[in-house]
């Protein structure tokens, strides 16, 4: 499964959502600015571990996951949050459409995410459970909680692990867990995937910090690298990557995709 296929599903879902202008154009713009579509791809690979075929309701769930991810990015970029003018080299949503419209774009994407999940639940017997688990991990005790902690903490260094875990790992785990629940994977497999996701997510975020040094020409103060330095960050990425791979092996999950993904997050090709 690749980005282009998932993007075609996203385009179809947005076209059918019934958004008026300028909301429609703003939502389309958000999805035109690139991105790996990593979380729905991970969701689909977890689902396919169960030997299942990808049905229309599974496609809807994959789109829902990316809608929620994009909502978090749109809101993160707002002046009241990170106040970013660019994302992936392009103007952020609020720079293109105004702050109020960007706020509503995020709201619309969050609502659309659960509309699509609930639509899947009318067909798939496990979709309601998957949606419930996903909502718990991405709400105030999860992803949104991580955003709030980052916004309000007075000591980023002391809270960086909790912030990274909730903002990054929780959404990755929510995506993979949804696929596992829908596929009916064993508890042993689910436990292994959970350990994998939390270690992979942390490595992924810290490695992203390291890449920011090259792209921005300096260290961001509110980052793992800014708190602990490059050497410690590189060490942490390697350690978490190995833990992620070990978790798969211990759980008898023989899937090259997840292993290669972990290695890529550590900046390695093998």
PDB file of C-alpha atoms in Angstrom:
ATOM      1  CA  UNK A   1       0.000   0.000   0.000  1.00  0.00           C
ATOM      2  CA  UNK A   2       1.407   3.398  -0.937  1.00  0.00           C
ATOM      3  CA  UNK A   3       0.757   7.083  -0.424  1.00  0.00           C
ATOM      4  CA  UNK A   4      -0.826   7.648  -3.822  1.00  0.00           C
ATOM      5  CA  UNK A   5      -3.522   5.003  -3.314  1.00  0.00           C
ATOM      6  CA  UNK A   6      -4.422   6.351   0.130  1.00  0.00           C
ATOM      7  CA  UNK A   7      -4.488   9.901  -1.234  1.00  0.00           C
ATOM      8  CA  UNK A   8      -7.035   8.825  -3.850  1.00  0.00           C
ATOM      9  CA  UNK A   9      -9.245   7.473  -1.043  1.00  0.00           C
ATOM     10  CA  UNK A  10      -8.852  10.740   0.857  1.00  0.00           C
ATOM     11  CA  UNK A  11      -9.769  12.836  -2.189  1.00  0.00           C
ATOM     12  CA  UNK A  12     -12.900  10.760  -2.748  1.00  0.00           C
ATOM     13  CA  UNK A  13     -13.963  11.038   0.908  1.00  0.00           C
ATOM     14  CA  UNK A  14     -13.507  14.824   0.955  1.00  0.00           C
ATOM     15  CA  UNK A  15     -15.427  15.226  -2.292  1.00  0.00           C
ATOM     16  CA  UNK A  16     -18.322  13.282  -0.748  1.00  0.00           C
ATOM     17  CA  UNK A  17     -18.238  15.100   2.603  1.00  0.00           C
ATOM     18  CA  UNK A  18     -20.441  17.965   1.434  1.00  0.00           C
ATOM     19  CA  UNK A  19     -18.199  20.829   2.565  1.00  0.00           C
ATOM     20  CA  UNK A  20     -19.065  24.306   1.260  1.00  0.00           C
ATOM     21  CA  UNK A  21     -16.508  26.925   0.266  1.00  0.00           C
ATOM     22  CA  UNK A  22     -14.087  28.048   1.558  1.00  0.00           C
ATOM     23  CA  UNK A  23     -13.944  25.008   3.861  1.00  0.00           C
ATOM     24  CA  UNK A  24     -13.730  22.588   0.936  1.00  0.00           C
ATOM     25  CA  UNK A  25     -10.776  24.369  -0.687  1.00  0.00           C
ATOM     26  CA  UNK A  26      -8.978  24.752   2.630  1.00  0.00           C
ATOM     27  CA  UNK A  27      -9.325  21.046   3.447  1.00  0.00           C
ATOM     28  CA  UNK A  28      -8.152  20.088  -0.045  1.00  0.00           C
ATOM     29  CA  UNK A  29      -5.183  22.421   0.386  1.00  0.00           C
ATOM     30  CA  UNK A  30      -4.145  20.766   3.651  1.00  0.00           C
ATOM     31  CA  UNK A  31      -3.937  17.396   1.928  1.00  0.00           C
ATOM     32  CA  UNK A  32      -2.077  18.820  -1.071  1.00  0.00           C
ATOM     33  CA  UNK A  33       0.949  19.829   0.993  1.00  0.00           C
ATOM     34  CA  UNK A  34       2.645  16.442   1.030  1.00  0.00           C
ATOM     35  CA  UNK A  35       3.167  13.948   3.816  1.00  0.00           C
ATOM     36  CA  UNK A  36       3.925  10.238   3.914  1.00  0.00           C
ATOM     37  CA  UNK A  37       0.451   9.041   4.997  1.00  0.00           C
ATOM     38  CA  UNK A  38       2.461   6.922   7.415  1.00  0.00           C
ATOM     39  CA  UNK A  39      -0.250   6.303  10.011  1.00  0.00           C
ATOM     40  CA  UNK A  40      -2.906   4.902   7.639  1.00  0.00           C
ATOM     41  CA  UNK A  41      -0.201   2.798   5.962  1.00  0.00           C
ATOM     42  CA  UNK A  42       0.791   1.370   9.356  1.00  0.00           C
ATOM     43  CA  UNK A  43      -2.893   0.778  10.129  1.00  0.00           C
ATOM     44  CA  UNK A  44      -3.313  -1.177   6.894  1.00  0.00           C
ATOM     45  CA  UNK A  45      -0.201  -3.284   7.462  1.00  0.00           C
ATOM     46  CA  UNK A  46      -1.360  -4.174  10.976  1.00  0.00           C
ATOM     47  CA  UNK A  47      -4.737  -5.130   9.542  1.00  0.00           C
ATOM     48  CA  UNK A  48      -3.158  -7.280   6.835  1.00  0.00           C
ATOM     49  CA  UNK A  49      -1.165  -9.218   9.451  1.00  0.00           C
ATOM     50  CA  UNK A  50      -4.448 -11.027  10.013  1.00  0.00           C
ATOM     51  CA  UNK A  51      -4.560 -12.153   6.376  1.00  0.00           C
ATOM     52  CA  UNK A  52      -7.579  -9.957   5.677  1.00  0.00           C
ATOM     53  CA  UNK A  53      -8.612  -8.255   2.439  1.00  0.00           C
ATOM     54  CA  UNK A  54      -8.986  -4.476   2.320  1.00  0.00           C
ATOM     55  CA  UNK A  55     -12.702  -3.671   2.106  1.00  0.00           C
ATOM     56  CA  UNK A  56     -14.494  -0.330   1.697  1.00  0.00           C
ATOM     57  CA  UNK A  57     -14.971   0.068   5.444  1.00  0.00           C
ATOM     58  CA  UNK A  58     -11.244  -0.521   6.011  1.00  0.00           C
ATOM     59  CA  UNK A  59     -10.495   2.170   3.426  1.00  0.00           C
ATOM     60  CA  UNK A  60     -12.825   4.520   5.314  1.00  0.00           C
ATOM     61  CA  UNK A  61     -10.989   3.799   8.562  1.00  0.00           C
ATOM     62  CA  UNK A  62      -7.619   4.485   6.925  1.00  0.00           C
ATOM     63  CA  UNK A  63      -8.861   7.840   5.632  1.00  0.00           C
ATOM     64  CA  UNK A  64     -10.277   8.670   9.064  1.00  0.00           C
ATOM     65  CA  UNK A  65      -6.880   8.131  10.674  1.00  0.00           C
ATOM     66  CA  UNK A  66      -5.199  10.569   8.286  1.00  0.00           C
ATOM     67  CA  UNK A  67      -8.004  13.117   8.739  1.00  0.00           C
ATOM     68  CA  UNK A  68      -7.364  13.123  12.478  1.00  0.00           C
ATOM     69  CA  UNK A  69      -3.614  13.392  11.970  1.00  0.00           C
ATOM     70  CA  UNK A  70      -4.039  16.391   9.662  1.00  0.00           C
ATOM     71  CA  UNK A  71      -6.388  18.056  12.156  1.00  0.00           C
ATOM     72  CA  UNK A  72      -3.666  17.900  14.809  1.00  0.00           C
ATOM     73  CA  UNK A  73      -1.166  19.489  12.408  1.00  0.00           C
ATOM     74  CA  UNK A  74      -3.508  22.315  11.370  1.00  0.00           C
ATOM     75  CA  UNK A  75      -4.196  23.174  15.009  1.00  0.00           C
ATOM     76  CA  UNK A  76      -0.526  22.802  15.995  1.00  0.00           C
ATOM     77  CA  UNK A  77       0.420  25.398  13.370  1.00  0.00           C
ATOM     78  CA  UNK A  78      -2.055  28.032  14.625  1.00  0.00           C
ATOM     79  CA  UNK A  79      -0.723  31.292  16.128  1.00  0.00           C
ATOM     80  CA  UNK A  80      -2.124  30.300  19.528  1.00  0.00           C
ATOM     81  CA  UNK A  81      -0.106  27.053  19.440  1.00  0.00           C
ATOM     82  CA  UNK A  82       3.236  26.769  17.583  1.00  0.00           C
ATOM     83  CA  UNK A  83       2.612  29.775  15.305  1.00  0.00           C
ATOM     84  CA  UNK A  84       4.227  28.196  12.229  1.00  0.00           C
ATOM     85  CA  UNK A  85       4.087  29.912   8.846  1.00  0.00           C
ATOM     86  CA  UNK A  86       5.334  26.923   6.856  1.00  0.00           C
ATOM     87  CA  UNK A  87       4.715  23.179   6.820  1.00  0.00           C
ATOM     88  CA  UNK A  88       6.716  21.021   4.422  1.00  0.00           C
ATOM     89  CA  UNK A  89       7.901  24.202   2.726  1.00  0.00           C
ATOM     90  CA  UNK A  90       4.395  25.507   1.984  1.00  0.00           C
ATOM     91  CA  UNK A  91       2.292  28.152   3.770  1.00  0.00           C
ATOM     92  CA  UNK A  92       0.310  26.689   6.631  1.00  0.00           C
ATOM     93  CA  UNK A  93      -3.482  26.561   6.494  1.00  0.00           C
ATOM     94  CA  UNK A  94      -4.006  29.685   8.584  1.00  0.00           C
ATOM     95  CA  UNK A  95      -1.564  31.661   6.409  1.00  0.00           C
ATOM     96  CA  UNK A  96      -3.561  30.717   3.314  1.00  0.00           C
ATOM     97  CA  UNK A  97      -7.128  30.887   4.618  1.00  0.00           C
ATOM     98  CA  UNK A  98      -6.990  32.851   7.871  1.00  0.00           C
ATOM     99  CA  UNK A  99      -6.879  31.745  11.484  1.00  0.00           C
ATOM    100  CA  UNK A 100     -10.633  31.307  11.948  1.00  0.00           C
ATOM    101  CA  UNK A 101     -10.990  29.160   8.827  1.00  0.00           C
ATOM    102  CA  UNK A 102      -7.983  27.050   9.845  1.00  0.00           C
ATOM    103  CA  UNK A 103      -9.565  26.438  13.234  1.00  0.00           C
ATOM    104  CA  UNK A 104     -12.721  25.230  11.504  1.00  0.00           C
ATOM    105  CA  UNK A 105     -10.723  23.058   9.087  1.00  0.00           C
ATOM    106  CA  UNK A 106      -9.259  21.227  12.081  1.00  0.00           C
ATOM    107  CA  UNK A 107     -12.698  20.854  13.625  1.00  0.00           C
ATOM    108  CA  UNK A 108     -14.143  19.559  10.349  1.00  0.00           C
ATOM    109  CA  UNK A 109     -11.363  16.999   9.932  1.00  0.00           C
ATOM    110  CA  UNK A 110     -11.780  15.741  13.487  1.00  0.00           C
ATOM    111  CA  UNK A 111     -15.518  15.354  12.932  1.00  0.00           C
ATOM    112  CA  UNK A 112     -15.005  13.692   9.537  1.00  0.00           C
ATOM    113  CA  UNK A 113     -12.576  11.203  11.089  1.00  0.00           C
ATOM    114  CA  UNK A 114     -15.212   9.856  13.457  1.00  0.00           C
ATOM    115  CA  UNK A 115     -17.960  10.086  10.845  1.00  0.00           C
ATOM    116  CA  UNK A 116     -15.926   7.719   8.679  1.00  0.00           C
ATOM    117  CA  UNK A 117     -15.142   5.392  11.585  1.00  0.00           C
ATOM    118  CA  UNK A 118     -18.784   5.207  12.596  1.00  0.00           C
ATOM    119  CA  UNK A 119     -19.732   4.557   8.982  1.00  0.00           C
ATOM    120  CA  UNK A 120     -17.347   1.599   9.027  1.00  0.00           C
ATOM    121  CA  UNK A 121     -18.990   0.430  12.271  1.00  0.00           C
ATOM    122  CA  UNK A 122     -22.316   0.001  10.459  1.00  0.00           C
ATOM    123  CA  UNK A 123     -20.664  -2.794   8.453  1.00  0.00           C
ATOM    124  CA  UNK A 124     -17.671  -4.223  10.319  1.00  0.00           C
ATOM    125  CA  UNK A 125     -18.446  -5.953  13.661  1.00  0.00           C
ATOM    126  CA  UNK A 126     -15.199  -4.757  15.298  1.00  0.00           C
ATOM    127  CA  UNK A 127     -15.119  -1.206  13.951  1.00  0.00           C
ATOM    128  CA  UNK A 128     -16.946   0.303  16.937  1.00  0.00           C
ATOM    129  CA  UNK A 129     -14.360  -1.172  19.326  1.00  0.00           C
ATOM    130  CA  UNK A 130     -11.514   0.037  17.105  1.00  0.00           C
ATOM    131  CA  UNK A 131     -13.028   3.541  16.993  1.00  0.00           C
ATOM    132  CA  UNK A 132     -13.434   3.546  20.777  1.00  0.00           C
ATOM    133  CA  UNK A 133      -9.799   2.566  21.345  1.00  0.00           C
ATOM    134  CA  UNK A 134      -8.671   5.143  18.789  1.00  0.00           C
ATOM    135  CA  UNK A 135     -10.693   7.935  20.428  1.00  0.00           C
ATOM    136  CA  UNK A 136      -9.294   7.141  23.890  1.00  0.00           C
ATOM    137  CA  UNK A 137      -5.703   7.304  22.662  1.00  0.00           C
ATOM    138  CA  UNK A 138      -6.147  10.511  20.677  1.00  0.00           C
ATOM    139  CA  UNK A 139      -8.178  12.529  23.190  1.00  0.00           C
ATOM    140  CA  UNK A 140      -7.366  14.559  26.276  1.00  0.00           C
ATOM    141  CA  UNK A 141      -5.504  11.696  27.951  1.00  0.00           C
ATOM    142  CA  UNK A 142      -3.523  11.039  24.772  1.00  0.00           C
ATOM    143  CA  UNK A 143      -2.601  13.151  21.753  1.00  0.00           C
ATOM    144  CA  UNK A 144      -4.493  16.282  22.828  1.00  0.00           C
ATOM    145  CA  UNK A 145      -3.113  15.818  26.326  1.00  0.00           C
ATOM    146  CA  UNK A 146       0.383  15.850  24.849  1.00  0.00           C
ATOM    147  CA  UNK A 147      -0.371  19.069  22.996  1.00  0.00           C
ATOM    148  CA  UNK A 148      -1.662  20.626  26.212  1.00  0.00           C
ATOM    149  CA  UNK A 149       1.404  19.506  28.163  1.00  0.00           C
ATOM    150  CA  UNK A 150       3.726  20.989  25.551  1.00  0.00           C
ATOM    151  CA  UNK A 151       1.802  24.250  25.543  1.00  0.00           C
ATOM    152  CA  UNK A 152       1.610  24.673  29.316  1.00  0.00           C
ATOM    153  CA  UNK A 153       4.721  23.070  30.770  1.00  0.00           C
ATOM    154  CA  UNK A 154       7.297  25.341  32.368  1.00  0.00           C
ATOM    155  CA  UNK A 155       9.945  22.618  32.257  1.00  0.00           C
ATOM    156  CA  UNK A 156      10.071  21.031  28.791  1.00  0.00           C
ATOM    157  CA  UNK A 157      13.178  18.993  29.622  1.00  0.00           C
ATOM    158  CA  UNK A 158      11.458  17.238  32.522  1.00  0.00           C
ATOM    159  CA  UNK A 159       8.375  16.478  30.447  1.00  0.00           C
ATOM    160  CA  UNK A 160       9.793  15.843  26.971  1.00  0.00           C
ATOM    161  CA  UNK A 161       9.385  12.053  27.132  1.00  0.00           C
ATOM    162  CA  UNK A 162       5.740  12.337  28.183  1.00  0.00           C
ATOM    163  CA  UNK A 163       5.048  14.992  25.518  1.00  0.00           C
ATOM    164  CA  UNK A 164       6.695  12.993  22.720  1.00  0.00           C
ATOM    165  CA  UNK A 165       4.974   9.815  23.829  1.00  0.00           C
ATOM    166  CA  UNK A 166       1.512  11.370  23.790  1.00  0.00           C
ATOM    167  CA  UNK A 167       1.885  13.628  20.737  1.00  0.00           C
ATOM    168  CA  UNK A 168       3.619  11.067  18.513  1.00  0.00           C
ATOM    169  CA  UNK A 169       3.576   7.518  19.867  1.00  0.00           C
ATOM    170  CA  UNK A 170      -0.062   7.557  20.988  1.00  0.00           C
ATOM    171  CA  UNK A 171      -1.338   8.418  17.498  1.00  0.00           C
ATOM    172  CA  UNK A 172       0.909   5.793  15.894  1.00  0.00           C
ATOM    173  CA  UNK A 173      -0.265   3.212  18.427  1.00  0.00           C
ATOM    174  CA  UNK A 174      -3.915   4.248  17.976  1.00  0.00           C
ATOM    175  CA  UNK A 175      -3.558   3.658  14.234  1.00  0.00           C
ATOM    176  CA  UNK A 176      -1.853   0.269  14.553  1.00  0.00           C
ATOM    177  CA  UNK A 177      -4.128  -0.909  17.365  1.00  0.00           C
ATOM    178  CA  UNK A 178      -7.165  -0.095  15.224  1.00  0.00           C
ATOM    179  CA  UNK A 179      -5.828  -2.325  12.465  1.00  0.00           C
ATOM    180  CA  UNK A 180      -5.038  -5.083  14.947  1.00  0.00           C
ATOM    181  CA  UNK A 181      -8.525  -4.964  16.477  1.00  0.00           C
ATOM    182  CA  UNK A 182     -10.215  -4.997  13.081  1.00  0.00           C
ATOM    183  CA  UNK A 183      -8.083  -7.962  11.994  1.00  0.00           C
ATOM    184  CA  UNK A 184      -8.669  -9.918  15.201  1.00  0.00           C
ATOM    185  CA  UNK A 185      -4.979 -10.321  16.049  1.00  0.00           C
ATOM    186  CA  UNK A 186      -3.920 -12.253  19.151  1.00  0.00           C
ATOM    187  CA  UNK A 187      -3.184 -10.507  22.435  1.00  0.00           C
ATOM    188  CA  UNK A 188       0.465 -11.544  22.090  1.00  0.00           C
ATOM    189  CA  UNK A 189       0.671  -9.822  18.721  1.00  0.00           C
ATOM    190  CA  UNK A 190      -1.130  -6.733  20.032  1.00  0.00           C
ATOM    191  CA  UNK A 191       1.253  -6.492  22.997  1.00  0.00           C
ATOM    192  CA  UNK A 192       4.245  -6.744  20.676  1.00  0.00           C
ATOM    193  CA  UNK A 193       2.874  -4.100  18.343  1.00  0.00           C
ATOM    194  CA  UNK A 194       2.238  -1.768  21.275  1.00  0.00           C
ATOM    195  CA  UNK A 195       5.843  -2.045  22.467  1.00  0.00           C
ATOM    196  CA  UNK A 196       6.983  -1.561  18.891  1.00  0.00           C
ATOM    197  CA  UNK A 197       4.844   1.546  18.360  1.00  0.00           C
ATOM    198  CA  UNK A 198       5.922   3.373  21.499  1.00  0.00           C
ATOM    199  CA  UNK A 199       9.600   2.775  20.801  1.00  0.00           C
ATOM    200  CA  UNK A 200       9.276   3.472  17.094  1.00  0.00           C
ATOM    201  CA  UNK A 201       7.274   6.648  17.765  1.00  0.00           C
ATOM    202  CA  UNK A 202       9.870   8.014  20.163  1.00  0.00           C
ATOM    203  CA  UNK A 203      12.743   7.194  17.790  1.00  0.00           C
ATOM    204  CA  UNK A 204      10.796   8.741  14.929  1.00  0.00           C
ATOM    205  CA  UNK A 205      10.273  12.021  16.815  1.00  0.00           C
ATOM    206  CA  UNK A 206      13.844  12.307  18.089  1.00  0.00           C
ATOM    207  CA  UNK A 207      15.236  11.538  14.633  1.00  0.00           C
ATOM    208  CA  UNK A 208      12.955  14.263  13.291  1.00  0.00           C
ATOM    209  CA  UNK A 209      14.596  16.648  15.767  1.00  0.00           C
ATOM    210  CA  UNK A 210      18.006  15.658  14.399  1.00  0.00           C
ATOM    211  CA  UNK A 211      16.865  16.287  10.825  1.00  0.00           C
ATOM    212  CA  UNK A 212      15.621  19.737  11.870  1.00  0.00           C
ATOM    213  CA  UNK A 213      19.208  20.723  12.632  1.00  0.00           C
ATOM    214  CA  UNK A 214      20.126  20.173   8.978  1.00  0.00           C
ATOM    215  CA  UNK A 215      17.001  21.845   7.615  1.00  0.00           C
ATOM    216  CA  UNK A 216      16.839  24.835   9.983  1.00  0.00           C
ATOM    217  CA  UNK A 217      20.542  25.260  10.597  1.00  0.00           C
ATOM    218  CA  UNK A 218      20.252  25.131  14.373  1.00  0.00           C
ATOM    219  CA  UNK A 219      18.836  23.349  17.397  1.00  0.00           C
ATOM    220  CA  UNK A 220      15.247  23.987  18.478  1.00  0.00           C
ATOM    221  CA  UNK A 221      15.233  24.676  22.214  1.00  0.00           C
ATOM    222  CA  UNK A 222      11.942  22.849  22.816  1.00  0.00           C
ATOM    223  CA  UNK A 223      13.126  19.501  21.468  1.00  0.00           C
ATOM    224  CA  UNK A 224      14.899  16.379  22.721  1.00  0.00           C
ATOM    225  CA  UNK A 225      18.092  17.488  20.985  1.00  0.00           C
ATOM    226  CA  UNK A 226      17.793  20.939  22.508  1.00  0.00           C
ATOM    227  CA  UNK A 227      17.440  19.431  25.970  1.00  0.00           C
ATOM    228  CA  UNK A 228      20.005  16.631  25.855  1.00  0.00           C
ATOM    229  CA  UNK A 229      22.286  17.265  22.877  1.00  0.00           C
ATOM    230  CA  UNK A 230      22.971  15.499  19.586  1.00  0.00           C
ATOM    231  CA  UNK A 231      25.016  12.608  20.989  1.00  0.00           C
ATOM    232  CA  UNK A 232      22.331  11.608  23.496  1.00  0.00           C
ATOM    233  CA  UNK A 233      19.639  11.946  20.827  1.00  0.00           C
ATOM    234  CA  UNK A 234      21.491   9.659  18.399  1.00  0.00           C
ATOM    235  CA  UNK A 235      21.980   7.117  21.185  1.00  0.00           C
ATOM    236  CA  UNK A 236      18.280   7.282  22.095  1.00  0.00           C
ATOM    237  CA  UNK A 237      17.185   6.725  18.494  1.00  0.00           C
ATOM    238  CA  UNK A 238      19.370   3.617  18.163  1.00  0.00           C
ATOM    239  CA  UNK A 239      18.226   2.228  21.504  1.00  0.00           C
ATOM    240  CA  UNK A 240      14.515   2.724  20.818  1.00  0.00           C
ATOM    241  CA  UNK A 241      14.840   1.318  17.303  1.00  0.00           C
ATOM    242  CA  UNK A 242      16.395  -1.879  18.613  1.00  0.00           C
ATOM    243  CA  UNK A 243      13.703  -2.200  21.287  1.00  0.00           C
ATOM    244  CA  UNK A 244      11.024  -1.793  18.612  1.00  0.00           C
ATOM    245  CA  UNK A 245      12.499  -4.542  16.447  1.00  0.00           C
ATOM    246  CA  UNK A 246      13.025  -6.846  19.451  1.00  0.00           C
ATOM    247  CA  UNK A 247       9.347  -6.426  20.385  1.00  0.00           C
ATOM    248  CA  UNK A 248       8.301  -7.732  16.966  1.00  0.00           C
ATOM    249  CA  UNK A 249      10.637 -10.726  17.192  1.00  0.00           C
ATOM    250  CA  UNK A 250       9.454 -11.626  20.703  1.00  0.00           C
ATOM    251  CA  UNK A 251       5.839 -11.501  19.512  1.00  0.00           C
ATOM    252  CA  UNK A 252       6.470 -13.726  16.471  1.00  0.00           C
ATOM    253  CA  UNK A 253       5.472 -10.934  14.102  1.00  0.00           C
ATOM    254  CA  UNK A 254       7.310 -11.731  10.889  1.00  0.00           C
ATOM    255  CA  UNK A 255       6.727  -8.594   8.868  1.00  0.00           C
ATOM    256  CA  UNK A 256       9.550  -6.864   6.996  1.00  0.00           C
ATOM    257  CA  UNK A 257       7.547  -3.644   6.601  1.00  0.00           C
ATOM    258  CA  UNK A 258       7.573  -2.799  10.312  1.00  0.00           C
ATOM    259  CA  UNK A 259      11.261  -3.717  10.672  1.00  0.00           C
ATOM    260  CA  UNK A 260      12.298  -1.632   7.659  1.00  0.00           C
ATOM    261  CA  UNK A 261      10.186   1.258   8.933  1.00  0.00           C
ATOM    262  CA  UNK A 262      11.940   1.185  12.300  1.00  0.00           C
ATOM    263  CA  UNK A 263      15.350   1.179  10.635  1.00  0.00           C
ATOM    264  CA  UNK A 264      14.349   4.068   8.391  1.00  0.00           C
ATOM    265  CA  UNK A 265      13.304   6.071  11.455  1.00  0.00           C
ATOM    266  CA  UNK A 266      16.806   5.543  12.800  1.00  0.00           C
ATOM    267  CA  UNK A 267      18.335   6.797   9.566  1.00  0.00           C
ATOM    268  CA  UNK A 268      19.516   3.342   8.511  1.00  0.00           C
ATOM    269  CA  UNK A 269      18.668   1.357   5.386  1.00  0.00           C
ATOM    270  CA  UNK A 270      19.162  -2.143   6.713  1.00  0.00           C
TER     271      UNK A 270
END
